[in-house]
Coordinates of C-alpha atoms in Angstrom, one line a residue:
M858 CA 0.0 0.0 0.0
S859 CA 1.3 3.5 -0.9
V860 CA -0.5 6.8 -0.5
L861 CA 0.2 10.4 -1.5
F862 CA -1.2 12.7 1.2
H863 CA -2.2 16.2 0.1
L864 CA -2.5 19.0 2.6
T865 CA -4.2 22.3 1.7
M866 CA -2.1 24.2 4.3
P867 CA 1.2 26.0 4.1
D868 CA 4.4 24.0 4.8
G869 CA 5.7 26.5 7.4
P870 CA 8.1 26.0 10.3
M871 CA 5.3 25.2 12.7
A872 CA 3.2 23.1 10.4
A873 CA 3.9 20.0 12.5
L874 CA 1.9 21.5 15.3
E875 CA -1.3 21.5 13.2
A876 CA -3.8 18.8 14.0
V877 CA -4.3 17.8 10.3
M878 CA -0.6 17.4 9.8
Q879 CA -0.5 15.2 13.0
D880 CA -3.3 13.1 11.6
V881 CA -1.5 12.7 8.3
Q882 CA 1.8 11.8 10.0
T883 CA 0.1 9.3 12.1
L884 CA -1.2 7.5 9.0
Q885 CA 2.1 8.0 7.2
K886 CA 3.9 6.0 9.9
Q887 CA 1.6 3.0 9.1
I888 CA 2.4 3.0 5.3
V889 CA 5.9 2.4 4.0
G890 CA 6.6 4.6 1.0
S891 CA 3.8 7.1 1.5
Q892 CA 4.6 10.8 0.9
I893 CA 3.2 14.2 1.8
N894 CA 2.5 17.0 -0.7
H895 CA 1.4 20.5 0.1
F896 CA -1.4 21.2 -2.3
Y897 CA -1.5 24.8 -1.0
P898 CA 0.6 27.3 -3.0
G899 CA 3.3 28.9 -0.9
N900 CA 4.6 28.8 2.6
R901 CA 2.4 31.4 4.3
P902 CA -1.4 31.7 4.7
G903 CA -3.3 34.1 2.6
S904 CA -2.4 33.0 -1.0
R905 CA -3.8 35.2 -3.7
L906 CA -4.0 32.3 -6.1
P907 CA -7.7 31.3 -6.4
R908 CA -8.5 27.9 -5.0
Q909 CA -9.6 26.7 -8.4
L910 CA -6.0 26.8 -9.4
W911 CA -4.4 25.1 -6.4
G912 CA -2.5 22.0 -7.5
V913 CA -2.7 22.8 -11.2
A914 CA 1.0 23.8 -11.4
Q915 CA 1.9 20.6 -9.6
L916 CA 0.1 18.3 -12.0
P917 CA 3.2 17.3 -14.1
R918 CA 5.1 16.3 -10.9
L919 CA 2.0 14.7 -9.3
R920 CA 1.4 12.6 -12.5
R921 CA 4.9 11.3 -12.4
T922 CA 4.8 10.7 -8.6
E923 CA 1.5 8.8 -8.7
K924 CA 3.0 6.1 -10.9
Q925 CA 4.7 4.7 -7.8
L926 CA 1.5 5.2 -5.6
Q927 CA -1.8 3.5 -5.3
L928 CA -4.1 6.3 -4.1
H929 CA -4.3 10.0 -3.1
H930 CA -5.7 11.2 0.1
I931 CA -6.4 15.0 0.3
F932 CA -7.3 16.7 3.6
N933 CA -9.1 20.0 3.3
P934 CA -11.3 22.0 5.7
D935 CA -14.4 22.0 3.5
L936 CA -15.8 20.1 0.6
F937 CA -14.3 21.9 -2.4
P938 CA -14.0 20.5 -6.0
F939 CA -10.5 21.4 -6.9
P940 CA -10.3 21.1 -10.7
A941 CA -6.8 19.6 -10.5
L942 CA -8.2 16.5 -8.9
R943 CA -9.9 15.6 -12.2
W944 CA -6.5 15.1 -13.8
L945 CA -5.2 12.5 -11.3
K946 CA -5.3 8.9 -12.5
K947 CA -5.2 7.0 -9.2
P948 CA -8.2 7.0 -6.8
V949 CA -8.8 10.0 -4.6
V950 CA -10.0 9.9 -1.0
Y951 CA -11.1 13.3 0.3
T952 CA -11.4 14.2 4.0
A953 CA -13.4 17.3 4.9
V954 CA -11.9 18.0 8.3
T955 CA -14.5 20.6 9.4
G956 CA -17.5 18.7 7.9
L957 CA -20.2 19.8 5.6
G958 CA -20.7 23.3 7.0
H959 CA -22.5 25.6 4.6
T960 CA -21.4 23.8 1.4
S961 CA -24.2 23.7 -1.1
Q962 CA -25.6 20.5 -2.6
A963 CA -24.4 21.4 -6.1
V964 CA -20.8 21.8 -4.9
V965 CA -20.7 18.6 -3.0
Q966 CA -22.3 16.6 -5.9
K967 CA -19.6 18.0 -8.2
L968 CA -16.8 16.9 -5.8
A969 CA -18.4 13.5 -5.2
H970 CA -18.0 12.8 -9.0
Q971 CA -14.3 13.7 -8.8
V972 CA -13.3 11.4 -6.0
H973 CA -13.7 7.8 -4.9
T974 CA -14.7 8.5 -1.3
L975 CA -15.7 11.5 0.8
I976 CA -14.7 11.2 4.5
L977 CA -16.9 13.1 6.9
P978 CA -16.6 13.6 10.7
T979 CA -20.2 13.0 11.7
L980 CA -23.1 10.8 10.8
N981 CA -25.3 13.9 10.5
D982 CA -23.1 15.1 7.6
Q983 CA -23.3 11.7 6.0
Q984 CA -27.1 11.5 6.3
Q985 CA -27.4 14.9 4.7
L986 CA -25.3 13.8 1.7
K987 CA -27.3 10.7 1.4
A988 CA -30.5 12.8 1.2
W989 CA -28.8 14.6 -1.7
G990 CA -28.2 11.3 -3.4
I991 CA -24.4 11.1 -2.5
T992 CA -23.5 7.7 -1.2
N993 CA -19.7 7.4 -1.8
T994 CA -19.0 8.5 1.8
A995 CA -17.5 7.3 5.0
V996 CA -17.5 8.6 8.6
I997 CA -14.2 8.6 10.4
R998 CA -13.7 10.6 13.6
P999 CA -10.1 11.6 14.4
G1000 CA -8.3 10.4 17.6
I1001 CA -5.2 11.2 19.5
N1002 CA -2.5 9.2 21.2
T1003 CA -4.1 9.1 24.7
R1004 CA -0.9 7.7 26.3
H1005 CA 0.6 11.2 26.1
F1006 CA -2.1 12.8 28.3
H1007 CA -3.3 12.1 31.8
Y1008 CA -5.2 13.9 34.5
Q1009 CA -3.4 16.2 36.9
P1010 CA -5.3 18.7 39.0
P1011 CA -4.1 22.3 38.7
P1012 CA -2.2 23.6 41.7
A1013 CA -4.5 24.3 44.6
E1014 CA -3.6 28.0 44.7
A1015 CA -3.8 28.5 41.0
P1016 CA -6.3 31.1 39.6
F1017 CA -8.9 29.8 37.2
T1018 CA -7.0 29.3 33.9
L1019 CA -8.0 28.6 30.4
M1020 CA -5.9 27.2 27.6
M1021 CA -6.4 28.1 23.9
A1022 CA -4.3 26.1 21.5
S1023 CA -5.7 26.9 18.1
A1024 CA -4.0 30.1 17.0
P1025 CA -5.1 32.3 14.1
W1026 CA -3.7 31.9 10.7
T1027 CA -4.7 35.4 9.6
S1028 CA -5.3 38.7 11.3
A1029 CA -9.1 38.4 10.7
Q1030 CA -9.1 35.3 12.8
F1031 CA -8.3 37.2 16.0
R1032 CA -11.9 38.1 15.8
S1033 CA -13.5 35.1 14.2
K1034 CA -11.7 32.6 16.5
G1035 CA -12.6 34.7 19.6
V1036 CA -9.1 35.8 20.6
D1037 CA -10.2 39.4 20.9
A1038 CA -13.4 38.6 22.7
L1039 CA -11.4 36.3 25.2
L1040 CA -9.0 39.1 25.9
T1041 CA -11.9 41.5 26.6
V1042 CA -13.3 38.9 29.0
A1043 CA -10.0 38.7 30.8
Q1044 CA -10.0 42.5 31.2
E1045 CA -13.4 42.3 32.8
R1046 CA -12.8 39.2 34.9
Q1047 CA -9.9 39.8 37.2
D1048 CA -9.9 36.2 38.4
L1049 CA -9.3 34.8 34.9
H1050 CA -5.9 33.7 33.5
L1051 CA -5.2 32.6 30.0
I1052 CA -2.5 30.5 28.3
F1053 CA -2.3 30.7 24.5
L1054 CA -0.3 28.1 22.5
W1055 CA 1.0 29.8 19.3
R1056 CA 2.5 28.4 16.1
G1057 CA 4.9 31.1 14.8
L1058 CA 2.5 33.2 12.8
L1059 CA 1.3 36.6 14.0
A1060 CA 3.0 36.3 17.4
D1061 CA 4.1 40.0 17.5
E1062 CA 0.5 41.0 16.7
M1063 CA -0.7 38.9 19.6
R1064 CA 1.9 40.4 22.0
Q1065 CA 0.7 43.8 21.0
R1066 CA -2.9 42.9 21.8
I1067 CA -1.9 41.5 25.2
A1068 CA 0.1 44.7 26.0
Q1069 CA -2.7 47.0 24.8
A1070 CA -5.1 45.1 27.0
N1071 CA -2.7 45.5 30.0
L1072 CA -2.9 41.7 30.5
G1073 CA 0.8 40.9 30.7
Q1074 CA 0.5 39.6 34.2
R1075 CA -2.4 37.2 33.5
V1076 CA -1.9 36.1 29.9
I1077 CA 0.9 33.8 28.8
L1078 CA 1.8 33.4 25.1
L1079 CA 3.9 30.3 24.3
N1080 CA 5.2 30.6 20.8
E1081 CA 7.3 27.4 20.8
R1082 CA 7.0 23.7 21.0
V1083 CA 5.7 22.6 24.4
D1084 CA 4.6 19.5 26.3
V1085 CA 0.9 20.1 26.0
N1086 CA 0.1 17.6 28.8
D1087 CA 2.3 19.8 31.1
I1088 CA 0.4 22.9 30.1
L1089 CA -2.9 21.1 30.7
R1090 CA -1.7 20.3 34.2
R1091 CA -1.7 24.1 34.9
V1092 CA -5.2 24.9 33.6
H1093 CA -8.8 24.2 34.6
A1094 CA -10.3 24.0 31.1
S1095 CA -9.6 24.6 27.4
I1096 CA -11.4 26.9 25.0
L1097 CA -11.8 27.1 21.2
L1098 CA -14.3 29.3 19.5
A1099 CA -15.1 29.9 15.8
D1100 CA -17.9 31.8 14.1
D1101 CA -17.6 29.7 11.0
P1102 CA -17.4 25.8 10.8
A1103 CA -14.7 26.1 8.2
L1104 CA -12.2 27.7 10.6
V1105 CA -11.4 24.6 12.7
K1106 CA -11.7 20.8 12.7
A1107 CA -15.0 19.3 13.6
F1108 CA -13.1 17.6 16.5
P1109 CA -10.1 19.8 17.2
H1110 CA -7.1 18.0 18.6
S1111 CA -6.5 20.6 21.4
L1112 CA -10.0 20.0 22.8
L1113 CA -9.6 16.2 22.5
E1114 CA -6.3 16.4 24.3
S1115 CA -8.0 18.5 27.0
L1116 CA -10.8 16.0 27.5
V1117 CA -8.3 13.1 27.6
A1118 CA -6.4 15.0 30.3
G1119 CA -9.6 15.3 32.3
K1120 CA -10.1 19.1 31.6
P1121 CA -13.5 20.2 30.4
V1122 CA -13.9 22.4 27.3
L1123 CA -15.6 25.5 26.1
V1124 CA -16.6 25.2 22.5
S1125 CA -18.6 27.0 19.8
P1126 CA -21.8 25.3 18.4
T1127 CA -20.2 25.5 14.9
M1128 CA -18.1 22.4 15.7
A1129 CA -19.4 18.9 15.7
L1130 CA -17.7 18.4 19.1
A1131 CA -20.3 20.7 20.6
E1132 CA -23.0 18.1 20.3
Y1133 CA -20.8 15.5 22.0
V1134 CA -19.9 18.0 24.8
T1135 CA -23.6 18.7 25.5
A1136 CA -24.5 15.0 25.5
N1137 CA -21.7 14.0 27.8
Q1138 CA -21.7 17.1 30.0
C1139 CA -18.0 17.5 29.8
G1140 CA -17.9 21.2 29.1
V1141 CA -20.1 24.1 28.0
V1142 CA -21.2 25.3 24.5
V1143 CA -20.5 29.1 24.1
T1144 CA -23.4 30.3 22.1
A1145 CA -21.6 33.2 20.3
V1146 CA -18.1 34.5 19.7
S1147 CA -18.7 37.5 22.0
P1148 CA -17.7 38.6 25.6
P1149 CA -21.2 38.2 27.0
A1150 CA -21.5 34.7 25.7
I1151 CA -18.1 33.8 27.1
H1152 CA -19.0 35.3 30.5
H1153 CA -22.2 33.3 30.6
A1154 CA -20.4 30.0 29.7
L1155 CA -17.6 30.6 32.2
N1156 CA -20.1 31.2 34.9
Q1157 CA -21.9 27.9 34.1
L1158 CA -18.5 26.0 33.9
Q1159 CA -17.3 27.4 37.2
N1160 CA -20.6 26.8 39.0
Q1161 CA -20.6 23.1 38.1
Y1162 CA -16.9 22.6 37.6
T1163 CA -16.6 19.3 39.5
I1164 CA -19.3 17.6 37.4
Y1165 CA -17.8 18.8 34.1
Q1166 CA -14.3 17.8 35.2
Q1167 CA -15.2 14.3 36.3
N1168 CA -17.2 13.7 33.1
A1169 CA -14.3 14.9 31.0
Q1170 CA -12.0 12.5 32.8
A1171 CA -14.4 9.6 32.3
V1172 CA -15.1 10.0 28.6
G1173 CA -11.9 11.5 27.1
V1174 CA -9.7 8.4 27.0
R1175 CA -12.7 6.1 26.3
D1176 CA -13.9 7.9 23.2
F1177 CA -10.9 9.6 21.5
G1178 CA -8.2 6.9 21.1
Q1179 CA -6.1 7.0 18.0
Q1180 CA -6.2 3.3 17.1
H1181 CA -9.8 3.4 15.8
F1182 CA -8.9 6.3 13.5
I1183 CA -5.9 4.4 12.1
D1184 CA -7.7 1.1 11.7
T1185 CA -10.8 2.6 10.0
T1186 CA -8.7 4.6 7.6
L1187 CA -6.4 1.8 6.6
A1188 CA -9.5 -0.5 6.1
L1189 CA -10.9 2.1 3.7
Y1190 CA -7.7 2.3 1.8
K1191 CA -7.8 -1.5 1.2
T1192 CA -11.4 -1.3 0.0
V1193 CA -10.5 1.5 -2.4
M1194 CA -7.5 -0.3 -3.8
A1195 CA -9.5 -3.6 -4.2
Q1196 CA -12.0 -2.0 -6.6

């Protein structure tokens, strides 16, 4: 078995910290001879090249490379029919890491004709596509290496602390991912401390925001590789917000890591994980990317913290192990190659 993985994200110095890259590397370790290609044009976010042209310039190289490979697997936030996919000869498996979102029926149907299988994160997405007459789908939920994370209570004297580990790719995402709103809440809530895990991009801009908010004593910015489990030991919960489902994975790794480490989460309803959090009472859904909504969710979390924490500790390791993700994906590859 040999696979060419395609990533629609820049190949920057901190790319290995991205959850999608971690998923791909996990699969790559299982398949001798597999390779990674960055379908995205350039090494920094914000390419001016229209998405319709992504991969077109790579086609001569990809056509040569695929002679030694058995299939392609592309990971992209949403369901988008890249024209370059039509020119590939080997079967294409396509993962929409954020799910269906707002993608229209016509767009999904076009993509479904270009690829062998569409991988979705939830049964709800699959059922919607089935209603549209699209049946070449599979549901595979990501997982993490649970052995790297274990529960440790925060120090007894520690102030209430949140971790956010999904940094913006663009300046606009300071708003859309709730960073600005979270800093505002910290200004208004003297008992709140924040830890942001960054990935190289826009670090100076973030430092300026922290300084302008006069939060240097209560906000930590870690723009380096860290032991996430060690950071989780210092916090009470993790938070990730997004006003658009295309901004983050349906099941973000940072929140899965938090749950596996027994720390509850604050999450936007745009993510599929929100439904799981509600059903399992292992965190709180933040109804809007705004300071009032964050305040309300924090109050709920703190008032019932023991219940949310105990539930997170109970379900995290049980439900988000990595082996199921690996086994299910490899089984799909075998099915594709057998046809």
